[in-house]
Coordinates of C-alpha atoms in Angstrom, one line a residue:
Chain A
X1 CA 123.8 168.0 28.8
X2 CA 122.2 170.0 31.7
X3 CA 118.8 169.9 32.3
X4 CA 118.7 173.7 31.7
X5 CA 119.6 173.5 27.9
X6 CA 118.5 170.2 27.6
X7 CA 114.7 171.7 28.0
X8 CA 115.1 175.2 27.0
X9 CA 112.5 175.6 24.6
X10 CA 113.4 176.1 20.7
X11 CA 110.7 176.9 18.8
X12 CA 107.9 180.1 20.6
X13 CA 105.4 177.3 20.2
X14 CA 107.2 174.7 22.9
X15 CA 107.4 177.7 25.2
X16 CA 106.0 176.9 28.2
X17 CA 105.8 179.6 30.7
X18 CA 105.4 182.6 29.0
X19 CA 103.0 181.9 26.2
X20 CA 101.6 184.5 25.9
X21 CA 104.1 186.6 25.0
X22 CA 105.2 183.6 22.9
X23 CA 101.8 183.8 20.9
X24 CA 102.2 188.0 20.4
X25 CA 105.7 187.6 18.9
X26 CA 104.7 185.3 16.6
X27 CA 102.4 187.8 14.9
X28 CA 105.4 189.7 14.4
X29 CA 106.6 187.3 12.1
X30 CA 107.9 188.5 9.2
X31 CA 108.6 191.5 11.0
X32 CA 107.0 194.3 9.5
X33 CA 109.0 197.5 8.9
X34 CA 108.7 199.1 11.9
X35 CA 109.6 196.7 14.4
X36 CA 111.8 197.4 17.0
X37 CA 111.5 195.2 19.8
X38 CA 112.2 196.5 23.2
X39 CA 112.6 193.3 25.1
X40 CA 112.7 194.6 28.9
X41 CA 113.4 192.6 31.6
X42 CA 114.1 193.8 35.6
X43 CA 116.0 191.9 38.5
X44 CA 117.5 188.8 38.9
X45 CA 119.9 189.3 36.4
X46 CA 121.3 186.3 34.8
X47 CA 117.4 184.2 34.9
X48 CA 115.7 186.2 33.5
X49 CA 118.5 187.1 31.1
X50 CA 118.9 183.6 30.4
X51 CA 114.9 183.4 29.2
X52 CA 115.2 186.9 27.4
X53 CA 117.8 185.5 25.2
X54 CA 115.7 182.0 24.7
X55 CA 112.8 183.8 23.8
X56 CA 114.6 185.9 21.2
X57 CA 116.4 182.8 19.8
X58 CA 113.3 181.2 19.2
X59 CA 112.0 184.2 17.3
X60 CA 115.0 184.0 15.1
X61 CA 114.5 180.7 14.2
X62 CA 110.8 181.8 13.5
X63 CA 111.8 184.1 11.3
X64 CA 114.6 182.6 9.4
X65 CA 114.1 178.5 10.1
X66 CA 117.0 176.3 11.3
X67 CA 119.0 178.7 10.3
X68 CA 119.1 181.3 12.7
X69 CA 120.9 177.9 15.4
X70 CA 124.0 178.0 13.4
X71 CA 125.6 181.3 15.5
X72 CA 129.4 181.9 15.5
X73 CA 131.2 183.4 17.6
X74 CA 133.6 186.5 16.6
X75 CA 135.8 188.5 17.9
X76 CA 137.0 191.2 15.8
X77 CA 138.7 194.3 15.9
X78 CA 137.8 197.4 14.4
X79 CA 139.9 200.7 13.0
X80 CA 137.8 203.7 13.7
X81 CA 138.6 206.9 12.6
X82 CA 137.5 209.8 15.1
X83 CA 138.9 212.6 13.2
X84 CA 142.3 213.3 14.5
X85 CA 142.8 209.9 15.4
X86 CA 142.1 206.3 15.1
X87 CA 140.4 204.1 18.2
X88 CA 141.0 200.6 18.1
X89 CA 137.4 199.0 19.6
X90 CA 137.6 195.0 20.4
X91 CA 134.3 193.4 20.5
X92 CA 132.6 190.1 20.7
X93 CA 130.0 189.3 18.1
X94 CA 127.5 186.2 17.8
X95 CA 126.0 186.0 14.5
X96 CA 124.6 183.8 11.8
X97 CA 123.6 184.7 8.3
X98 CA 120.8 186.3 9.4
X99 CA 121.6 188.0 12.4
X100 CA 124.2 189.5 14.7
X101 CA 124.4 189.9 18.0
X102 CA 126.4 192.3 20.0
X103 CA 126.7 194.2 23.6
X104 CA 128.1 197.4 22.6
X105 CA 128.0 198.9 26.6
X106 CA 131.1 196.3 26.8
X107 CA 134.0 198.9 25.7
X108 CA 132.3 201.2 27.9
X109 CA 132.6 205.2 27.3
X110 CA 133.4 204.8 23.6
X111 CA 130.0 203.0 22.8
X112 CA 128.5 205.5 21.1
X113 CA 131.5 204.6 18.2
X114 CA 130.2 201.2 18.0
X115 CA 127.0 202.4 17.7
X116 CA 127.3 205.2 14.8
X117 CA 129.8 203.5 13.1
X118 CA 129.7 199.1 13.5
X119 CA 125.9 199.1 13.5
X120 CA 125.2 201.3 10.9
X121 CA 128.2 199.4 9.1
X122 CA 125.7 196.4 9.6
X123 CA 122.7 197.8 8.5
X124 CA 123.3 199.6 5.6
X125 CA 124.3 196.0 4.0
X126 CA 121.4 194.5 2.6
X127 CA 121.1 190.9 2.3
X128 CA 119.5 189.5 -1.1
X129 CA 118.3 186.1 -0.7
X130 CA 118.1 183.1 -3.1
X131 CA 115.0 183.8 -5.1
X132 CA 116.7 187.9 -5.1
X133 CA 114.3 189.6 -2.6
X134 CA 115.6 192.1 -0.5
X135 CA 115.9 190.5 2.9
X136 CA 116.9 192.0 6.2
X137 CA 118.9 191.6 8.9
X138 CA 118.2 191.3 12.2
X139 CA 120.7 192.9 15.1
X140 CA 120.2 191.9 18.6
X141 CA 121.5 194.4 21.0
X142 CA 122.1 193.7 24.6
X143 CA 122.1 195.5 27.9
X144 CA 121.0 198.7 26.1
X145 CA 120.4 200.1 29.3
X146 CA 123.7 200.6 30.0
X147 CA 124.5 202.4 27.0
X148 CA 125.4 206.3 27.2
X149 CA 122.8 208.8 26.4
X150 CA 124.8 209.6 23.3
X151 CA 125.4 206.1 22.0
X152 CA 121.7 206.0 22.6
X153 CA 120.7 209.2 20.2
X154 CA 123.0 208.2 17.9
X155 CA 120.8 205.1 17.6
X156 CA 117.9 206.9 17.8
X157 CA 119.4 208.0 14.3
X158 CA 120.1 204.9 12.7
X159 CA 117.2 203.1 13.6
X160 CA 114.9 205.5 11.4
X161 CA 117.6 205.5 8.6
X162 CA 118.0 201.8 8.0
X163 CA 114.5 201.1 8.8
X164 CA 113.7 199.3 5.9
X165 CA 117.0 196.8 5.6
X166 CA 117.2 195.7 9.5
X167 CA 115.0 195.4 12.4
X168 CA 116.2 195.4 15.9
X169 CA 116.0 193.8 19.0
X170 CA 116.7 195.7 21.4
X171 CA 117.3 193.6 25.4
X172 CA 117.7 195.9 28.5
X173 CA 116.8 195.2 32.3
X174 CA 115.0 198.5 33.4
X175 CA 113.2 200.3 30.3
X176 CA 113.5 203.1 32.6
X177 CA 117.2 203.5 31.5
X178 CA 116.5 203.9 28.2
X179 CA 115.6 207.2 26.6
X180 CA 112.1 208.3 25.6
X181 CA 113.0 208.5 21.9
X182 CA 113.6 204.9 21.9
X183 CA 111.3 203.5 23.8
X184 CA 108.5 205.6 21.8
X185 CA 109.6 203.7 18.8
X186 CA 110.0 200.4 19.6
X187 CA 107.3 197.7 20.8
X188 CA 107.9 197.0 24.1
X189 CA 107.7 193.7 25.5
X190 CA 107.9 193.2 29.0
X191 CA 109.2 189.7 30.6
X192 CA 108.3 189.1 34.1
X193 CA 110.0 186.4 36.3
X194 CA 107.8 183.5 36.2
X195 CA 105.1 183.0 38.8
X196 CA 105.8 179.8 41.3
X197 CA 103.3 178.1 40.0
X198 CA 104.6 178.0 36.5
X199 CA 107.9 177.0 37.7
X200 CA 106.3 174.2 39.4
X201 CA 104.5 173.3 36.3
X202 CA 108.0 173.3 34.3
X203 CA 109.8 171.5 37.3
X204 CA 106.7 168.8 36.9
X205 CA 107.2 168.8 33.0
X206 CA 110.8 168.1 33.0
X207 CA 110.1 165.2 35.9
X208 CA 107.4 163.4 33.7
X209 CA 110.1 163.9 30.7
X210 CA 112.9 162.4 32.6
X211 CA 111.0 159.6 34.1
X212 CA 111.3 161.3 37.9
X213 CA 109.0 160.6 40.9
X214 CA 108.5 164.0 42.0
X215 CA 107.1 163.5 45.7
X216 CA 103.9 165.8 46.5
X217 CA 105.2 169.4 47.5
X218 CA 108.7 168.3 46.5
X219 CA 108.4 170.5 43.2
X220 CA 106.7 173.8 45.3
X221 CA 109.8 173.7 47.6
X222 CA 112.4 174.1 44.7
X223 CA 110.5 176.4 43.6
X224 CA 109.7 178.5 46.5
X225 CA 113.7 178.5 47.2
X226 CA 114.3 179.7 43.2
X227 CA 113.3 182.9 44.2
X228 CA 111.1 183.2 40.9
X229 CA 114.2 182.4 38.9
X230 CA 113.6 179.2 36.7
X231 CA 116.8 178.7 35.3
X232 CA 118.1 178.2 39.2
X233 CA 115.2 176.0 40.0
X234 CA 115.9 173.6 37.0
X235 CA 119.4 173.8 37.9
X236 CA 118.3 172.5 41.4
X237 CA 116.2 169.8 40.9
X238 CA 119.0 168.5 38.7
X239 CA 121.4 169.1 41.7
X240 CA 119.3 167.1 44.0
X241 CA 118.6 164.6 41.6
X242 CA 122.5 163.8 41.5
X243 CA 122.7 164.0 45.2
X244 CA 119.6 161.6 46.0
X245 CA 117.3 159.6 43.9
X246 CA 114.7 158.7 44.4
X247 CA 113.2 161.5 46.2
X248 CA 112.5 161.8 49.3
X249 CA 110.0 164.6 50.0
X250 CA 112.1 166.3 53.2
X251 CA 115.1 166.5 51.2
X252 CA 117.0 169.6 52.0
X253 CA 117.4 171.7 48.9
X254 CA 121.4 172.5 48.9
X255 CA 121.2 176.5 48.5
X256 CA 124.2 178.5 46.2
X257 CA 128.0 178.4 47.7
X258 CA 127.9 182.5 47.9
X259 CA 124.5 183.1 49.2
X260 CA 125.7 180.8 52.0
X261 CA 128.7 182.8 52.5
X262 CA 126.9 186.3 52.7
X263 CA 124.1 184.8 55.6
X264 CA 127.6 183.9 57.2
X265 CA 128.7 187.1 57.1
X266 CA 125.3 188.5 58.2
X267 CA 125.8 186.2 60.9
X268 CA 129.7 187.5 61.9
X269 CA 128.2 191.2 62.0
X270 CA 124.9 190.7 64.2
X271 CA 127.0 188.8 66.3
X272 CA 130.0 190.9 67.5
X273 CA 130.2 195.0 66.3
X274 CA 133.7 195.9 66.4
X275 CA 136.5 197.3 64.5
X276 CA 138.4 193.6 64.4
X277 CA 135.0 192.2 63.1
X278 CA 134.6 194.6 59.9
X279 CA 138.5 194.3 59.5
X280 CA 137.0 190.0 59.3
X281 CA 134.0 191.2 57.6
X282 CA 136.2 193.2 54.4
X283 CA 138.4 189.6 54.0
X284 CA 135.2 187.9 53.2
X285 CA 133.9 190.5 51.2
X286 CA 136.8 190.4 49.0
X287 CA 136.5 187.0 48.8
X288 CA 132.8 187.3 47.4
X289 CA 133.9 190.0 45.2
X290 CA 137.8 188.1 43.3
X291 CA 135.0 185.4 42.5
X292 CA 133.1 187.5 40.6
X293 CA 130.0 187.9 42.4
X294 CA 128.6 191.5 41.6
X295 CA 128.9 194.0 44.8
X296 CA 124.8 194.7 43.9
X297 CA 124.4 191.3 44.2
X298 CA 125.8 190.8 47.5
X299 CA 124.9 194.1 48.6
X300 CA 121.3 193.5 48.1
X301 CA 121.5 189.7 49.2
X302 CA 123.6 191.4 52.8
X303 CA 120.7 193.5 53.0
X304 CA 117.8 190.6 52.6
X305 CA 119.6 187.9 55.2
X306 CA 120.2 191.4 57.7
X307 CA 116.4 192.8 57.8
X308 CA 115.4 189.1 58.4
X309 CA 116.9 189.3 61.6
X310 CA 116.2 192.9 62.8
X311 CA 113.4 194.4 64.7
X312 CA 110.6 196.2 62.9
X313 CA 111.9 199.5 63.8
X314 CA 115.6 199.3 62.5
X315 CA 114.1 197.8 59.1
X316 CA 112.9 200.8 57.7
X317 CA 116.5 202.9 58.5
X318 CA 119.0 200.3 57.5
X319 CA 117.1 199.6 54.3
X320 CA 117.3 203.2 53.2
X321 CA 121.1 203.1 54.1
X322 CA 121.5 200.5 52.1
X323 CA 119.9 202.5 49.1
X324 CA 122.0 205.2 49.8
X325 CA 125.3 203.2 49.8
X326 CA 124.4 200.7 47.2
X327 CA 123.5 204.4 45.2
X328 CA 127.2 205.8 45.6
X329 CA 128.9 202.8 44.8
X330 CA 127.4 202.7 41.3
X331 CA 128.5 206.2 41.2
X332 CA 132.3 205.5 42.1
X333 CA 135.0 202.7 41.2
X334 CA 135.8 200.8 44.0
X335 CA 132.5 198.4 45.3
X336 CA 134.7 197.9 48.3
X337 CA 134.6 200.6 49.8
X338 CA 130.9 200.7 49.7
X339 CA 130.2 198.2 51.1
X340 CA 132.3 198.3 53.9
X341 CA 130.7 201.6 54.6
X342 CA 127.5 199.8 54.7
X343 CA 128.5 196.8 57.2
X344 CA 130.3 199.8 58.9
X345 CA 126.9 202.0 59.5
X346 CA 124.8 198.8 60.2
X347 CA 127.1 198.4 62.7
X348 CA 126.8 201.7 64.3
X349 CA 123.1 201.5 63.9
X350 CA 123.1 198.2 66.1
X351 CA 125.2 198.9 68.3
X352 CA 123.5 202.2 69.3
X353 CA 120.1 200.4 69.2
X354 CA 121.3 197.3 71.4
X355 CA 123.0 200.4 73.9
X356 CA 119.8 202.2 74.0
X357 CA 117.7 199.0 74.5
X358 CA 119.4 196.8 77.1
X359 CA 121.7 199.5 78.2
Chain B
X1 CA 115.3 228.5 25.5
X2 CA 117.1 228.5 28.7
X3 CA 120.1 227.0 27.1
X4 CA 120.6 229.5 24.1
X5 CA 122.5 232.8 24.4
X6 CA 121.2 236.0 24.9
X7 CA 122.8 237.3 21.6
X8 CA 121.6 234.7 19.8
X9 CA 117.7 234.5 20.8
X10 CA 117.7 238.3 20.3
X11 CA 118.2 237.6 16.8
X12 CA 115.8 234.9 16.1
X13 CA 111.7 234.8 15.7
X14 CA 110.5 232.8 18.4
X15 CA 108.0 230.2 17.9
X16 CA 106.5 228.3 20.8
X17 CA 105.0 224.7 20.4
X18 CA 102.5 223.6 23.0
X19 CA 102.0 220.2 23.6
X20 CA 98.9 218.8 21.6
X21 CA 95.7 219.1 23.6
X22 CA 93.5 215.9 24.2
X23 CA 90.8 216.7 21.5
X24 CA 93.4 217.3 18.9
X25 CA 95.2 214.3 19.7
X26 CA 91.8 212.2 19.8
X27 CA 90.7 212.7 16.7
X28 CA 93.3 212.5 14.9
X29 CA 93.6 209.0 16.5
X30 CA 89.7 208.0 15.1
X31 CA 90.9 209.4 12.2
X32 CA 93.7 207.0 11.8
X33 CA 91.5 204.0 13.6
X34 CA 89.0 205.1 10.4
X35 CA 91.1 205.1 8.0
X36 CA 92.7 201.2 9.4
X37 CA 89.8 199.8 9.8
X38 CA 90.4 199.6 13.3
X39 CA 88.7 199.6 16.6
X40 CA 89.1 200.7 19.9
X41 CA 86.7 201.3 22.8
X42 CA 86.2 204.9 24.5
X43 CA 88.6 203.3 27.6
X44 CA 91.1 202.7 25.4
X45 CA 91.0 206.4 24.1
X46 CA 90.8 207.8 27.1
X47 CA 93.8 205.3 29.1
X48 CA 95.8 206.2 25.9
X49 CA 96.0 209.8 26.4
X50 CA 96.5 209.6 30.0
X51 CA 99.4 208.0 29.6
X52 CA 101.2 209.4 26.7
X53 CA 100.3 213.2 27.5
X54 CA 100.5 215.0 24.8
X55 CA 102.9 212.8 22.5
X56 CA 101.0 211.6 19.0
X57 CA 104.2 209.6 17.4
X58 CA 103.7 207.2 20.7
X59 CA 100.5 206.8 20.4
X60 CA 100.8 205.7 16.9
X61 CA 103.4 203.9 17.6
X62 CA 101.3 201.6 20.3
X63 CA 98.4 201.8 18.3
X64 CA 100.4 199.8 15.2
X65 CA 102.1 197.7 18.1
X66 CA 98.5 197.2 19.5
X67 CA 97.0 195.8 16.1
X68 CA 99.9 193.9 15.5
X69 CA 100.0 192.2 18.3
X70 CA 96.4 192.1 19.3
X71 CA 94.0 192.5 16.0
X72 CA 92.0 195.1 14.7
X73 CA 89.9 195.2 18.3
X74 CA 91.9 197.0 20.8
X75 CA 91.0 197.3 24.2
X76 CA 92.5 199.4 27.1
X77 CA 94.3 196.9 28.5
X78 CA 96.3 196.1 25.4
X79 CA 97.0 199.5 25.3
X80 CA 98.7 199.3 28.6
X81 CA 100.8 196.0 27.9
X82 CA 102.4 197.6 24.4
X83 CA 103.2 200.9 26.3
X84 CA 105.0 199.5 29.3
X85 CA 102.8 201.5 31.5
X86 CA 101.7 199.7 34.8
X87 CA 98.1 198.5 35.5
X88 CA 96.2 200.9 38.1
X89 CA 95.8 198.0 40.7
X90 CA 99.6 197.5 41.0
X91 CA 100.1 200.9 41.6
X92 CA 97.3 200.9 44.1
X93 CA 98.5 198.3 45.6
X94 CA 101.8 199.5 46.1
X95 CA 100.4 202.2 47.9
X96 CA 98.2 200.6 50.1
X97 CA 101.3 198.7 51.6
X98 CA 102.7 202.2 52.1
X99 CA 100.5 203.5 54.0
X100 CA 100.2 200.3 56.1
X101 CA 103.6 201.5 57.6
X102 CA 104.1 197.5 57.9
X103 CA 107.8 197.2 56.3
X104 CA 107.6 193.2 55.4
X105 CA 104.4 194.0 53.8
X106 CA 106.3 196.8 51.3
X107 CA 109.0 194.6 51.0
X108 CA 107.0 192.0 49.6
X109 CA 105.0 194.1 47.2
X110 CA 108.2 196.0 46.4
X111 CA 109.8 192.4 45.4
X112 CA 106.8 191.7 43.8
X113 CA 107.0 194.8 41.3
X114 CA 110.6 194.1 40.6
X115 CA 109.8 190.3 39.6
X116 CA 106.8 191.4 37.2
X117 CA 109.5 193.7 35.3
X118 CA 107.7 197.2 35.4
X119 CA 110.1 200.1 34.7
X120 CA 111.2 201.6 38.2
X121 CA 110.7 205.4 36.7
X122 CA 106.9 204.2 35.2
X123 CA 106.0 202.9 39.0
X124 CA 107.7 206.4 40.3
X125 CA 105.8 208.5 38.2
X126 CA 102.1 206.7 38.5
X127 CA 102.8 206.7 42.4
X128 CA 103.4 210.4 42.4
X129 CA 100.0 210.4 40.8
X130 CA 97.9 208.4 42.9
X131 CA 99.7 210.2 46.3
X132 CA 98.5 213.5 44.8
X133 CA 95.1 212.5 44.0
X134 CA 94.9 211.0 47.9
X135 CA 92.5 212.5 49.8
X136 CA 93.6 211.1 53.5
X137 CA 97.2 212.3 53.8
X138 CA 97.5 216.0 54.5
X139 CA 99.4 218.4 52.1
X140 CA 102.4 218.8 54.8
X141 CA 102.7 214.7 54.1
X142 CA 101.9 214.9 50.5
X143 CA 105.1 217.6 50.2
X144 CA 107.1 214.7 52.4
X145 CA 106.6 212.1 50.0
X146 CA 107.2 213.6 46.9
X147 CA 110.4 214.9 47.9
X148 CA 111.8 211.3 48.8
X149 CA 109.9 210.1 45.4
X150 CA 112.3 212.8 43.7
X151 CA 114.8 211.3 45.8
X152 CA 114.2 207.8 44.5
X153 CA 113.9 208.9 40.7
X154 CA 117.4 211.2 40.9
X155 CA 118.8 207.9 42.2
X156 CA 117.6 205.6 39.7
X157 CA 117.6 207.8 36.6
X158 CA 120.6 210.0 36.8
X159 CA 124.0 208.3 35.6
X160 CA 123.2 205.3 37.8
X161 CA 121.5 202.4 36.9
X162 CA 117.8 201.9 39.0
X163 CA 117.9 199.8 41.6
X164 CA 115.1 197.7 43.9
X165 CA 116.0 199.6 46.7
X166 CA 115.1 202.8 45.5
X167 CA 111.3 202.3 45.4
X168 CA 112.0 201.5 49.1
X169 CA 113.1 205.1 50.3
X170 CA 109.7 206.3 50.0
X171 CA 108.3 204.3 51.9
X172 CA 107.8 206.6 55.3
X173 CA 104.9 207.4 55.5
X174 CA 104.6 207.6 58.9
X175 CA 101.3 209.8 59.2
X176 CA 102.5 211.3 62.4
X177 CA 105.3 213.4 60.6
X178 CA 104.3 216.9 61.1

C-alpha cells in the first residue's frame, strides 16, 4: 500500500495539517438544514484535489460512521426525456447508502440535464432509517466550477427545494467560477495548499511511523521541491526511500518524468530559435500532451522553467503572452495549436532581444 | 430593463428596487443577532457590510455559517473566513509587490495567493479597491491599471476558467507610463 493512502487520514480528528478546518466541520455534524458546503480549492490540481476529497470522506464517516467507507462504484445510464426527444447521458457515480457522488461537468454541454433531472431524482428520495426518522442524503458534487451557468441555476433551484431531504457538498477549484446565487447560499470553506512547514511535519510523522531516520534538512528539501503539494511530497519520500535507505542527507530528490521533459524543451528553445527547432519543439509537445498531461499544465510549467532563465526585462512581456495564449486555448479545441503559438512568439521575442542586444 | 421590449415596458408599472442602504441592512442584522442570542463586535458589522454591499440573504447566510462554525461570539475575522473574502494584508501585500516593479517579487506573492486558495475574481475586485483608494499613483495610472484589471477579470470570468496567470497582466505598473 502507498504511503499516500496508507496515511491519509480517516477520521477529521487524525487530520493533521488542516485542523482547523477539520475542527469547523465537525460542528457541522449532523448537518443542520441549511448546509451547503462550498468546499473551494485553487491550483495544483490533483493535490489539493486529492486532500479536498479526504477531507470530505472523513466528514461522511462523521456523519454516518463506518458506513459512509463502503462506496461503490456505478456506472449507469440514464433515458432523459427533453421534450421532442430522448438524450441518452452515461455517468460515473460513487456512492454508499448514504451518499452519492458524481461530476456532472463530465458529459459536458448537456449538464444542466443531469442536474435538473438525476439530482433532483436523488433528492427528492428520502431515506428513512432504522428506528424510522427521516434521514438525508448527502450528494457530493465535483468540479462545480466547470459546470454551465444554466446547469448552475438550475441547481440554484433544487438546492432550495430539497432542502430539507439532502445537503450538498459542493467541490470546485476557483469559487470565482461559480455564480453568486450559489456561493451566497452555501458555507464556504476554503482549502489552501499546505504551508512547507506542515508538510515537513507530516513528512516527519510518517518517518517516526515507519521507523525512518530522517537526516536533519532531509525532510525541508522534499518538501521545498513538493511545490506545496503534499500528496507529491509523500509520494517522494517513498520514492527515495525505495531508491536508497538509509538516508543520506545529499540525496538528490528524483523530480516527475514530464516536468523533466518540459525544462528539456525549455532548454531546446533558449538554445537555437528557428523554424526546424519549433517543428522539434511541436513533436515533444505532442508527446506531453498523448500522455495525458493537461496543455495548462505544461503551459504554465513552460512558462515557470522559461522566466527562470530570462532577463528581468523580457519577464514581464513573455509572461503576459503566455496569459494571452494560455487564455485562447481554453477558448478553442485544439491545445496544440496554442501552444505552439506560444513557443513560436517566445521565440520571436528572443530572437529580437538577443539581435537588438549583441547585434 | 435594458433587455425588455419597448412594447412590452410601455405596458407595465415600473417599480425600481434600490439596493438596501447600510443602516437598513444593520439593523436588521442586531435585530436578528437579538433575537439569536448572538454577538458580534462593531468590526464585524461594519467588515460585513463592506463586503456584501447591499445583499441581506448573504449576510444571513454567513452570519448562520459564522455561529455554526464559530459560536455565538463572532468577530470580523470569522466573518471573513465564512465569506471567502480575502484578508486586507494579502491584498496589500499583493500591491506592494506591484508597485515594486520587481517581477520575481510578484511572481512569488502571485504563487503565494494561488496556493492559499482565494478566489481570483475576490483578489481582482479588492485590488481594484485598494488601487483606487491609492493616493501615490496619478489618475492617468490609476485609469491604466484598471483597464488591464478588466482585462484580467474578462479573462478569467467569461466562458473560461481563471487562471494564475491572469492576476499577472496587471502587474505594470511602471510609474513612468504617461
Amino acid at each position: 500500500m502507498l504511503w499516500v493512502d496508507k496515511y491519509r487520514p480517516k477520521t477529521l480528528d487524525q487530520v493533521i495539517v488542516h485542523q482547523d478546518i477539520a475542527q469547523n466541520l465537525k460542528k457541522l455534524v449532523p448537518p443542520p438544514i441549511y448546509s451547503f458546503l462550498l468546499l473551494s480549492a485553487f491550483a495544483f490540481l490533483w493535490a489539493l484535489w486529492f486532500w479536498q476529497k479526504t477531507l470530505i470522506m472523513a466528514l461522511l464517516r462523521q456523519i454516518f460512521g463506518t458506513s459512509a467507507e463502503k462506496v461503490k462504484v456505478e456506472n449507469r445510464t440514464w433515458k432523459i426525456d427533453a421534450g421532442s426527444r430522448t438524450i441518452d447521458l452515461e455517468l460515473t457515480t460513487l456512492s454508499s447508502t448514504n451518499h452519492v457522488e458524481l461530476s456532472p461537468s463530465d458529459v459536458g454541454f448537456q449538464d444542466r440535464y443531469i442536474v435538473q433531472e438525476i439530482i433532483k431524482e436523488m433528492a427528492k428520495n428520502r431515506l428513512i432509517d432504522t428506528k424510522g426518522r427521516k434521514g438525508y442524503k448527502v450528494l457530493v458534487l465535483n468540479e462545480v466550477d466547470k459546470l454551465s451557468r444554466e446547469a448552475q441555476h438550475s441547481l440554484r433551484r433544487t438546492m432550495e427545494k430539497y432542502s430539507t431531504s439532502c445537503r450538498l457538498i459542493l467541490c470546485c477549484n476557483s469559487s470565482s467560477k461559480v455564480t453568486e446565487a450559489i456561493r451566497s447560499r452555501c458555507l464556504n470553506v476554503r482549502i489552501n495548499a499546505p504551508k512547507e512547514e506542515q508538510i515537513v511535519k507530516v513528512l516527519e510523522f510518517i518517518g517516526k511511523k515507519e521507523g525512518l531516520q530522517l537526516p536533519p534538512g532531509f525532510a525541508a528539501r522534499v518538501a521545498d521541491k513538493s511545490n506545496r503539494s503534499l500528496r507529491r511530497a509523500i509520494l517522494s519520500l517513498e520514492t527515495c526511500r525505495v531508491q536508497q535507505y538509509p538516508f543520506t542527507s545529499n540525496q538528490a530528490i528524483p523530480p516527475m518524468d514530464w516536468e523533466e521533459y518540459v525544462s528539456e524543451i525549455s532548454a531546446d528553445i533558449m538554445r537555437e530559435q528557428s523554424p526546424k527547432r519549433l517543428f522539434q519543439v511541436r513533436g515533444k509537445l505532442y508527446e506531453l500532451l498523448i500522455n495525458c498531461i493537461p496543455p495548462e499544465i505544461v503551459l504554465k510549467r513552460l512558462l515557470s522553467e522559461l522566466l527562470k532563465k530570462l532577463d528581468e526585462e523580457l519577464k514581464h512581456e513573455v509572461c503576459h503572452w503566455a496569459a494571452y495564449y494560455e487564455h485562447r486555448m481554453r477558448l478553442g479545441q485544439k491545445a496544440i495549436f496554442h501552444l505552439e503559438a506560444f513557443v513560436a512568439k517566445f521565440m520571436s521575442i528572443y530572437k529580437g532581444f538577443l539581435i537588438a542586444t549583441f547585434g | 430593463m435594458l433587455w425588455i421590449i419597448e412594447p412590452l415596458a410601455s405596458r407595465c408599472a415600473k417599480f425600481r428596487f434600490k439596493l438596501l442602504s447600510e443602516e437598513i441592512m444593520s439593523s436588521r442584522i442586531l435585530h436578528i443577532c437579538y433575537e439569536e442570542g448572538l454577538t458580534r463586535d462593531a468590526e464585524a458589522l461594519s467588515t460585513l457590510s463592506s463586503i456584501l454591499q447591499g445583499d441581506l440573504r448573504r449576510d444571513i447566510t454567513y452570519l448562520q455559517g459564522g455561529a455554526r462554525l464559530f459560536g455565538s461570539s463572532i468577530s470580523s475575522k470569522d466573518l471573513i473566513s465564512v465569506s471567502g473574502a480575502i484578508l486586507l494584508e494579502v491584498t496589500e501585500a499583493l500591491y506592494a509587490a506591484c508597485k515594486s516593479g520587481d517581477f520575481d517579487l510578484v511572481n512569488k506573492e502571485v504563487n503565494n495567493v494561488i496556493a492559499e486558495g482565494y478566489p481570483v475574481s475576490q483578489m481582482l475586485a479588492q485590488l481594484f479597491e485598494v488601487v483606487v483608494e491609492a493616493d501615490d499613483i496619478s489618475d492617468e495610472q490609476k485609469a491604466c491599471i484598471c483597464k488591464s484589471l478588466a482585462t484580467a477579470d474578462k479573462a478569467g470570468l467569461g466562458i473560461t476558467k481563471p487562471k494564475s496567470n491572469n492576476i499577472q497582466q496587471p502587474i505594470p505598473n511602471e510609474p513612468t507610463r504617461p
